[in-house]
Amino acid sequence: MSKLVLFFHPGSEREVIKHKDGFCPLPKERAHTRKYIISRGKILKDKEEEKVLGFWGEWEGTSKFTMVKEILKKENHPSALHHTLIKNFNKDDTELKISTDPLIMGNMFLYSNCQQDYIEELKTLDPGDVLLFGTGRKSETSKTKRKKIYDTFICDTVFIVRYRIDNIKTSSKDDFEKSVISYLKKHKAPKSYIDNFERLKEWYYYNSIESLEDNKYSLYIGATYEDSYKGMYSFVPSVEVDLLSHHIGFERPDISPLLIELPCFNYVKEGIKGFGNQNVNINTIASGKKLFNSLVEFIKNQKLEIGISCDFYHEE
């Protein structure tokens, strides 16, 4: 048996039109948003292929962006294309910092705190559990009149738990770093995890971890294609980017046709209720591997790629 977590987070695109210099700073408002991100990375076809990718994700840090040409814009597609930045940030910036959760950049998948204050079960997920990060929407054919009963689920990240570090150390960057690296070494994780964490640790600590209470939260590290859990790995639906100046992105996939075939969501299929109301919906399913395989096939059928790692974009 596995846990399936539908993790609702706000789905609106970050508004950038007011930033005339092409840089999107840390948000001053509390609300989370999504960005359409351009990065180097890998997709999985018959084998791993290195590409420049486009995908939707959460990135509350600074980014450099270009606007999609007005003539190319399409409904539910991005209006801006972002390159995420981790260098030259000011760790002492007094502006409100909002955690990036999950973090899907730097060739890692990390989830550390969102909603764990309210839902204890989110602190005890196990390897192989499936977290689907996305946004609920109400379809035009919805049978309920209630406003926040969502019968569609727009997915941007498939997160497969590989490692769980309980009661993470947050009081200092050094304590946090030591606790993560010692755990990975103790559990004989591939060296790539440590190498990638070394690059991310400072940005990640000061933007997502420093403000958390010590010894209270669980840090999850997502399975990768290199270090999968029983053949399951984390990924983002993505597309290849050939010519940035003509790239228009894509509409995030609605995976509700797949979800409603699960017994735990019969009530959605019957039009009685929705998947949730922008919170967290946790269910027990018979086979995480079966669901994972179905997700991969479903995303491919949408003519999207399976993005298995997302590095940072470096301009020539």
PDB file of N, CA, C and O in Angstrom, residues 215-269:
ATOM      1  N   ASN A 215      13.737  21.256  14.801  1.00  0.00           N
ATOM      2  CA  ASN A 215      13.313  19.903  15.202  1.00  0.00           C
ATOM      3  C   ASN A 215      11.801  19.685  15.101  1.00  0.00           C
ATOM      4  O   ASN A 215      11.214  18.999  15.941  1.00  0.00           O
ATOM      5  N   LYS A 216      11.189  20.223  14.078  1.00  0.00           N
ATOM      6  CA  LYS A 216       9.730  20.120  13.983  1.00  0.00           C
ATOM      7  C   LYS A 216       9.253  19.546  12.650  1.00  0.00           C
ATOM      8  O   LYS A 216       8.203  18.905  12.582  1.00  0.00           O
ATOM      9  N   TYR A 217      10.012  19.744  11.574  1.00  0.00           N
ATOM     10  CA  TYR A 217       9.538  19.409  10.235  1.00  0.00           C
ATOM     11  C   TYR A 217      10.327  18.240   9.637  1.00  0.00           C
ATOM     12  O   TYR A 217      11.446  17.943  10.053  1.00  0.00           O
ATOM     13  N   SER A 218       9.718  17.615   8.647  1.00  0.00           N
ATOM     14  CA  SER A 218      10.391  16.543   7.906  1.00  0.00           C
ATOM     15  C   SER A 218      10.803  17.062   6.530  1.00  0.00           C
ATOM     16  O   SER A 218      10.003  17.679   5.830  1.00  0.00           O
ATOM     17  N   LEU A 219      12.052  16.798   6.178  1.00  0.00           N
ATOM     18  CA  LEU A 219      12.553  17.132   4.847  1.00  0.00           C
ATOM     19  C   LEU A 219      12.498  15.879   3.994  1.00  0.00           C
ATOM     20  O   LEU A 219      13.030  14.829   4.374  1.00  0.00           O
ATOM     21  N   TYR A 220      11.842  15.987   2.839  1.00  0.00           N
ATOM     22  CA  TYR A 220      11.744  14.858   1.913  1.00  0.00           C
ATOM     23  C   TYR A 220      12.620  15.132   0.695  1.00  0.00           C
ATOM     24  O   TYR A 220      12.630  16.245   0.154  1.00  0.00           O
ATOM     25  N   ILE A 221      13.345  14.117   0.284  1.00  0.00           N
ATOM     26  CA  ILE A 221      14.162  14.180  -0.919  1.00  0.00           C
ATOM     27  C   ILE A 221      13.545  13.218  -1.921  1.00  0.00           C
ATOM     28  O   ILE A 221      13.337  12.035  -1.624  1.00  0.00           O
ATOM     29  N   GLY A 222      13.208  13.742  -3.090  1.00  0.00           N
ATOM     30  CA  GLY A 222      12.509  12.946  -4.082  1.00  0.00           C
ATOM     31  C   GLY A 222      13.422  11.949  -4.790  1.00  0.00           C
ATOM     32  O   GLY A 222      14.604  12.205  -5.016  1.00  0.00           O
ATOM     33  N   ALA A 223      12.854  10.806  -5.132  1.00  0.00           N
ATOM     34  CA  ALA A 223      13.581   9.805  -5.915  1.00  0.00           C
ATOM     35  C   ALA A 223      13.918  10.369  -7.282  1.00  0.00           C
ATOM     36  O   ALA A 223      13.134  11.111  -7.872  1.00  0.00           O
ATOM     37  N   THR A 224      15.084  10.029  -7.775  1.00  0.00           N
ATOM     38  CA  THR A 224      15.505  10.446  -9.110  1.00  0.00           C
ATOM     39  C   THR A 224      15.525   9.226 -10.029  1.00  0.00           C
ATOM     40  O   THR A 224      15.414   8.086  -9.573  1.00  0.00           O
ATOM     41  N   TYR A 225      15.689   9.479 -11.301  1.00  0.00           N
ATOM     42  CA  TYR A 225      15.788   8.364 -12.246  1.00  0.00           C
ATOM     43  C   TYR A 225      17.025   7.519 -11.942  1.00  0.00           C
ATOM     44  O   TYR A 225      17.002   6.294 -12.049  1.00  0.00           O
ATOM     45  N   GLU A 226      18.096   8.184 -11.526  1.00  0.00           N
ATOM     46  CA  GLU A 226      19.336   7.482 -11.164  1.00  0.00           C
ATOM     47  C   GLU A 226      19.145   6.629  -9.911  1.00  0.00           C
ATOM     48  O   GLU A 226      19.704   5.539  -9.794  1.00  0.00           O
ATOM     49  N   ASP A 227      18.360   7.132  -8.974  1.00  0.00           N
ATOM     50  CA  ASP A 227      18.166   6.459  -7.685  1.00  0.00           C
ATOM     51  C   ASP A 227      16.664   6.313  -7.440  1.00  0.00           C
ATOM     52  O   ASP A 227      16.103   6.890  -6.524  1.00  0.00           O
ATOM     53  N   SER A 228      16.021   5.545  -8.283  1.00  0.00           N
ATOM     54  CA  SER A 228      14.563   5.392  -8.218  1.00  0.00           C
ATOM     55  C   SER A 228      14.162   4.502  -7.046  1.00  0.00           C
ATOM     56  O   SER A 228      14.989   3.782  -6.475  1.00  0.00           O
ATOM     57  N   TYR A 229      12.902   4.581  -6.688  1.00  0.00           N
ATOM     58  CA  TYR A 229      12.369   3.688  -5.651  1.00  0.00           C
ATOM     59  C   TYR A 229      11.439   2.684  -6.333  1.00  0.00           C
ATOM     60  O   TYR A 229      10.363   3.039  -6.788  1.00  0.00           O
ATOM     61  N   LYS A 230      11.904   1.468  -6.451  1.00  0.00           N
ATOM     62  CA  LYS A 230      11.154   0.395  -7.110  1.00  0.00           C
ATOM     63  C   LYS A 230      10.673   0.831  -8.496  1.00  0.00           C
ATOM     64  O   LYS A 230       9.539   0.567  -8.906  1.00  0.00           O
ATOM     65  N   GLY A 231      11.572   1.507  -9.210  1.00  0.00           N
ATOM     66  CA  GLY A 231      11.274   1.936 -10.574  1.00  0.00           C
ATOM     67  C   GLY A 231      10.523   3.241 -10.674  1.00  0.00           C
ATOM     68  O   GLY A 231      10.220   3.698 -11.790  1.00  0.00           O
ATOM     69  N   MET A 232      10.231   3.897  -9.556  1.00  0.00           N
ATOM     70  CA  MET A 232       9.507   5.175  -9.556  1.00  0.00           C
ATOM     71  C   MET A 232      10.475   6.319  -9.306  1.00  0.00           C
ATOM     72  O   MET A 232      11.398   6.194  -8.498  1.00  0.00           O
ATOM     73  N   TYR A 233      10.238   7.454  -9.940  1.00  0.00           N
ATOM     74  CA  TYR A 233      11.118   8.613  -9.806  1.00  0.00           C
ATOM     75  C   TYR A 233      10.290   9.882  -9.970  1.00  0.00           C
ATOM     76  O   TYR A 233       9.204   9.882 -10.569  1.00  0.00           O
ATOM     77  N   SER A 234      10.820  10.963  -9.456  1.00  0.00           N
ATOM     78  CA  SER A 234      10.138  12.255  -9.544  1.00  0.00           C
ATOM     79  C   SER A 234      10.346  12.859 -10.931  1.00  0.00           C
ATOM     80  O   SER A 234      11.376  12.642 -11.566  1.00  0.00           O
ATOM     81  N   PHE A 235       9.357  13.646 -11.374  1.00  0.00           N
ATOM     82  CA  PHE A 235       9.492  14.305 -12.676  1.00  0.00           C
ATOM     83  C   PHE A 235       8.528  15.475 -12.790  1.00  0.00           C
ATOM     84  O   PHE A 235       7.595  15.623 -11.992  1.00  0.00           O
ATOM     85  N   VAL A 236       8.786  16.307 -13.809  1.00  0.00           N
ATOM     86  CA  VAL A 236       7.866  17.400 -14.145  1.00  0.00           C
ATOM     87  C   VAL A 236       7.437  17.245 -15.596  1.00  0.00           C
ATOM     88  O   VAL A 236       8.270  16.940 -16.462  1.00  0.00           O
ATOM     89  N   PRO A 237       6.145  17.414 -15.902  1.00  0.00           N
ATOM     90  CA  PRO A 237       5.733  17.494 -17.312  1.00  0.00           C
ATOM     91  C   PRO A 237       6.447  18.670 -17.963  1.00  0.00           C
ATOM     92  O   PRO A 237       6.508  19.765 -17.395  1.00  0.00           O
ATOM     93  N   SER A 238       7.007  18.457 -19.128  1.00  0.00           N
ATOM     94  CA  SER A 238       7.833  19.497 -19.744  1.00  0.00           C
ATOM     95  C   SER A 238       7.798  19.390 -21.265  1.00  0.00           C
ATOM     96  O   SER A 238       7.217  18.459 -21.817  1.00  0.00           O
ATOM     97  N   VAL A 239       8.436  20.357 -21.915  1.00  0.00           N
ATOM     98  CA  VAL A 239       8.608  20.324 -23.367  1.00  0.00           C
ATOM     99  C   VAL A 239      10.024  20.765 -23.687  1.00  0.00           C
ATOM    100  O   VAL A 239      10.671  21.473 -22.903  1.00  0.00           O
ATOM    101  N   GLU A 240      10.505  20.351 -24.840  1.00  0.00           N
ATOM    102  CA  GLU A 240      11.801  20.822 -25.309  1.00  0.00           C
ATOM    103  C   GLU A 240      11.665  22.258 -25.820  1.00  0.00           C
ATOM    104  O   GLU A 240      10.641  22.633 -26.396  1.00  0.00           O
ATOM    105  N   VAL A 241      12.716  23.042 -25.601  1.00  0.00           N
ATOM    106  CA  VAL A 241      12.746  24.420 -26.090  1.00  0.00           C
ATOM    107  C   VAL A 241      13.788  24.512 -27.194  1.00  0.00           C
ATOM    108  O   VAL A 241      14.987  24.336 -26.942  1.00  0.00           O
ATOM    109  N   ASP A 242      13.333  24.776 -28.394  1.00  0.00           N
ATOM    110  CA  ASP A 242      14.251  24.888 -29.527  1.00  0.00           C
ATOM    111  C   ASP A 242      14.687  26.335 -29.741  1.00  0.00           C
ATOM    112  O   ASP A 242      15.871  26.642 -29.760  1.00  0.00           O
ATOM    113  N   LEU A 243      13.727  27.217 -29.889  1.00  0.00           N
ATOM    114  CA  LEU A 243      14.019  28.629 -30.143  1.00  0.00           C
ATOM    115  C   LEU A 243      13.273  29.462 -29.104  1.00  0.00           C
ATOM    116  O   LEU A 243      12.045  29.580 -29.157  1.00  0.00           O
ATOM    117  N   LEU A 244      14.012  30.033 -28.163  1.00  0.00           N
ATOM    118  CA  LEU A 244      13.388  30.726 -27.039  1.00  0.00           C
ATOM    119  C   LEU A 244      12.494  31.878 -27.483  1.00  0.00           C
ATOM    120  O   LEU A 244      11.421  32.105 -26.919  1.00  0.00           O
ATOM    121  N   SER A 245      12.894  32.593 -28.514  1.00  0.00           N
ATOM    122  CA  SER A 245      12.135  33.771 -28.952  1.00  0.00           C
ATOM    123  C   SER A 245      10.766  33.407 -29.511  1.00  0.00           C
ATOM    124  O   SER A 245       9.892  34.277 -29.619  1.00  0.00           O
ATOM    125  N   HIS A 246      10.559  32.133 -29.865  1.00  0.00           N
ATOM    126  CA  HIS A 246       9.276  31.708 -30.399  1.00  0.00           C
ATOM    127  C   HIS A 246       8.583  30.668 -29.496  1.00  0.00           C
ATOM    128  O   HIS A 246       7.601  30.056 -29.907  1.00  0.00           O
ATOM    129  N   HIS A 247       9.093  30.528 -28.290  1.00  0.00           N
ATOM    130  CA  HIS A 247       8.532  29.513 -27.386  1.00  0.00           C
ATOM    131  C   HIS A 247       7.271  30.057 -26.716  1.00  0.00           C
ATOM    132  O   HIS A 247       7.251  31.189 -26.244  1.00  0.00           O
ATOM    133  N   ILE A 248       6.224  29.245 -26.667  1.00  0.00           N
ATOM    134  CA  ILE A 248       4.961  29.686 -26.064  1.00  0.00           C
ATOM    135  C   ILE A 248       4.567  28.848 -24.862  1.00  0.00           C
ATOM    136  O   ILE A 248       3.536  29.100 -24.225  1.00  0.00           O
ATOM    137  N   GLY A 249       5.380  27.846 -24.501  1.00  0.00           N
ATOM    138  CA  GLY A 249       5.047  27.027 -23.340  1.00  0.00           C
ATOM    139  C   GLY A 249       3.912  26.065 -23.616  1.00  0.00           C
ATOM    140  O   GLY A 249       3.620  25.704 -24.754  1.00  0.00           O
ATOM    141  N   PHE A 250       3.220  25.655 -22.546  1.00  0.00           N
ATOM    142  CA  PHE A 250       2.111  24.720 -22.695  1.00  0.00           C
ATOM    143  C   PHE A 250       1.142  24.881 -21.534  1.00  0.00           C
ATOM    144  O   PHE A 250       1.471  25.481 -20.501  1.00  0.00           O
ATOM    145  N   GLU A 251      -0.033  24.363 -21.717  1.00  0.00           N
ATOM    146  CA  GLU A 251      -1.047  24.369 -20.660  1.00  0.00           C
ATOM    147  C   GLU A 251      -0.795  23.194 -19.732  1.00  0.00           C
ATOM    148  O   GLU A 251      -0.585  22.071 -20.184  1.00  0.00           O
ATOM    149  N   ARG A 252      -0.796  23.443 -18.432  1.00  0.00           N
ATOM    150  CA  ARG A 252      -0.562  22.361 -17.474  1.00  0.00           C
ATOM    151  C   ARG A 252      -1.600  21.255 -17.639  1.00  0.00           C
ATOM    152  O   ARG A 252      -2.787  21.523 -17.819  1.00  0.00           O
ATOM    153  N   PRO A 253      -1.153  20.000 -17.569  1.00  0.00           N
ATOM    154  CA  PRO A 253      -2.069  18.890 -17.847  1.00  0.00           C
ATOM    155  C   PRO A 253      -3.078  18.642 -16.729  1.00  0.00           C
ATOM    156  O   PRO A 253      -2.726  18.644 -15.543  1.00  0.00           O
ATOM    157  N   ASP A 254      -4.306  18.426 -17.121  1.00  0.00           N
ATOM    158  CA  ASP A 254      -5.370  18.033 -16.197  1.00  0.00           C
ATOM    159  C   ASP A 254      -5.354  16.514 -16.091  1.00  0.00           C
ATOM    160  O   ASP A 254      -5.687  15.812 -17.053  1.00  0.00           O
ATOM    161  N   ILE A 255      -4.962  15.990 -14.918  1.00  0.00           N
ATOM    162  CA  ILE A 255      -4.848  14.538 -14.773  1.00  0.00           C
ATOM    163  C   ILE A 255      -6.088  13.914 -14.131  1.00  0.00           C
ATOM    164  O   ILE A 255      -6.067  12.742 -13.767  1.00  0.00           O
ATOM    165  N   SER A 256      -7.166  14.685 -14.015  1.00  0.00           N
ATOM    166  CA  SER A 256      -8.369  14.140 -13.379  1.00  0.00           C
ATOM    167  C   SER A 256      -8.949  12.925 -14.111  1.00  0.00           C
ATOM    168  O   SER A 256      -9.483  12.021 -13.445  1.00  0.00           O
ATOM    169  N   PRO A 257      -8.864  12.825 -15.466  1.00  0.00           N
ATOM    170  CA  PRO A 257      -9.375  11.599 -16.098  1.00  0.00           C
ATOM    171  C   PRO A 257      -8.672  10.343 -15.601  1.00  0.00           C
ATOM    172  O   PRO A 257      -9.273   9.262 -15.570  1.00  0.00           O
ATOM    173  N   LEU A 258      -7.417  10.480 -15.204  1.00  0.00           N
ATOM    174  CA  LEU A 258      -6.676   9.348 -14.649  1.00  0.00           C
ATOM    175  C   LEU A 258      -7.052   9.116 -13.185  1.00  0.00           C
ATOM    176  O   LEU A 258      -7.291   7.983 -12.761  1.00  0.00           O
ATOM    177  N   LEU A 259      -7.149  10.184 -12.414  1.00  0.00           N
ATOM    178  CA  LEU A 259      -7.420  10.054 -10.979  1.00  0.00           C
ATOM    179  C   LEU A 259      -8.796   9.476 -10.683  1.00  0.00           C
ATOM    180  O   LEU A 259      -8.965   8.706  -9.731  1.00  0.00           O
ATOM    181  N   ILE A 260      -9.795   9.837 -11.474  1.00  0.00           N
ATOM    182  CA  ILE A 260     -11.151   9.379 -11.152  1.00  0.00           C
ATOM    183  C   ILE A 260     -11.335   7.885 -11.363  1.00  0.00           C
ATOM    184  O   ILE A 260     -12.352   7.322 -10.937  1.00  0.00           O
ATOM    185  N   GLU A 261     -10.353   7.228 -11.975  1.00  0.00           N
ATOM    186  CA  GLU A 261     -10.434   5.776 -12.122  1.00  0.00           C
ATOM    187  C   GLU A 261      -9.945   5.056 -10.868  1.00  0.00           C
ATOM    188  O   GLU A 261     -10.085   3.839 -10.751  1.00  0.00           O
ATOM    189  N   LEU A 262      -9.357   5.805  -9.915  1.00  0.00           N
ATOM    190  CA  LEU A 262      -8.943   5.212  -8.647  1.00  0.00           C
ATOM    191  C   LEU A 262     -10.162   5.061  -7.741  1.00  0.00           C
ATOM    192  O   LEU A 262     -11.008   5.964  -7.667  1.00  0.00           O
ATOM    193  N   PRO A 263     -10.278   3.932  -7.018  1.00  0.00           N
ATOM    194  CA  PRO A 263     -11.440   3.718  -6.140  1.00  0.00           C
ATOM    195  C   PRO A 263     -11.650   4.841  -5.125  1.00  0.00           C
ATOM    196  O   PRO A 263     -12.790   5.171  -4.784  1.00  0.00           O
ATOM    197  N   CYS A 264     -10.546   5.458  -4.659  1.00  0.00           N
ATOM    198  CA  CYS A 264     -10.683   6.505  -3.638  1.00  0.00           C
ATOM    199  C   CYS A 264     -11.334   7.772  -4.181  1.00  0.00           C
ATOM    200  O   CYS A 264     -11.727   8.651  -3.401  1.00  0.00           O
ATOM    201  N   PHE A 265     -11.462   7.877  -5.498  1.00  0.00           N
ATOM    202  CA  PHE A 265     -12.070   9.064  -6.079  1.00  0.00           C
ATOM    203  C   PHE A 265     -13.357   8.748  -6.847  1.00  0.00           C
ATOM    204  O   PHE A 265     -13.753   9.497  -7.741  1.00  0.00           O
ATOM    205  N   ASN A 266     -14.017   7.675  -6.477  1.00  0.00           N
ATOM    206  CA  ASN A 266     -15.298   7.336  -7.107  1.00  0.00           C
ATOM    207  C   ASN A 266     -16.316   8.466  -6.960  1.00  0.00           C
ATOM    208  O   ASN A 266     -17.123   8.721  -7.850  1.00  0.00           O
ATOM    209  N   TYR A 267     -16.250   9.127  -5.801  1.00  0.00           N
ATOM    210  CA  TYR A 267     -17.232  10.198  -5.549  1.00  0.00           C
ATOM    211  C   TYR A 267     -17.053  11.366  -6.514  1.00  0.00           C
ATOM    212  O   TYR A 267     -17.999  12.084  -6.811  1.00  0.00           O
ATOM    213  N   VAL A 268     -15.829  11.572  -7.004  1.00  0.00           N
ATOM    214  CA  VAL A 268     -15.611  12.626  -7.998  1.00  0.00           C
ATOM    215  C   VAL A 268     -16.191  12.189  -9.337  1.00  0.00           C
ATOM    216  O   VAL A 268     -16.854  12.957 -10.035  1.00  0.00           O
ATOM    217  N   LYS A 269     -15.939  10.930  -9.686  1.00  0.00           N
ATOM    218  CA  LYS A 269     -16.451  10.396 -10.947  1.00  0.00           C
ATOM    219  C   LYS A 269     -17.967  10.456 -10.985  1.00  0.00           C
ATOM    220  O   LYS A 269     -18.580  10.715 -12.032  1.00  0.00           O
TER     221      LYS A 269
END
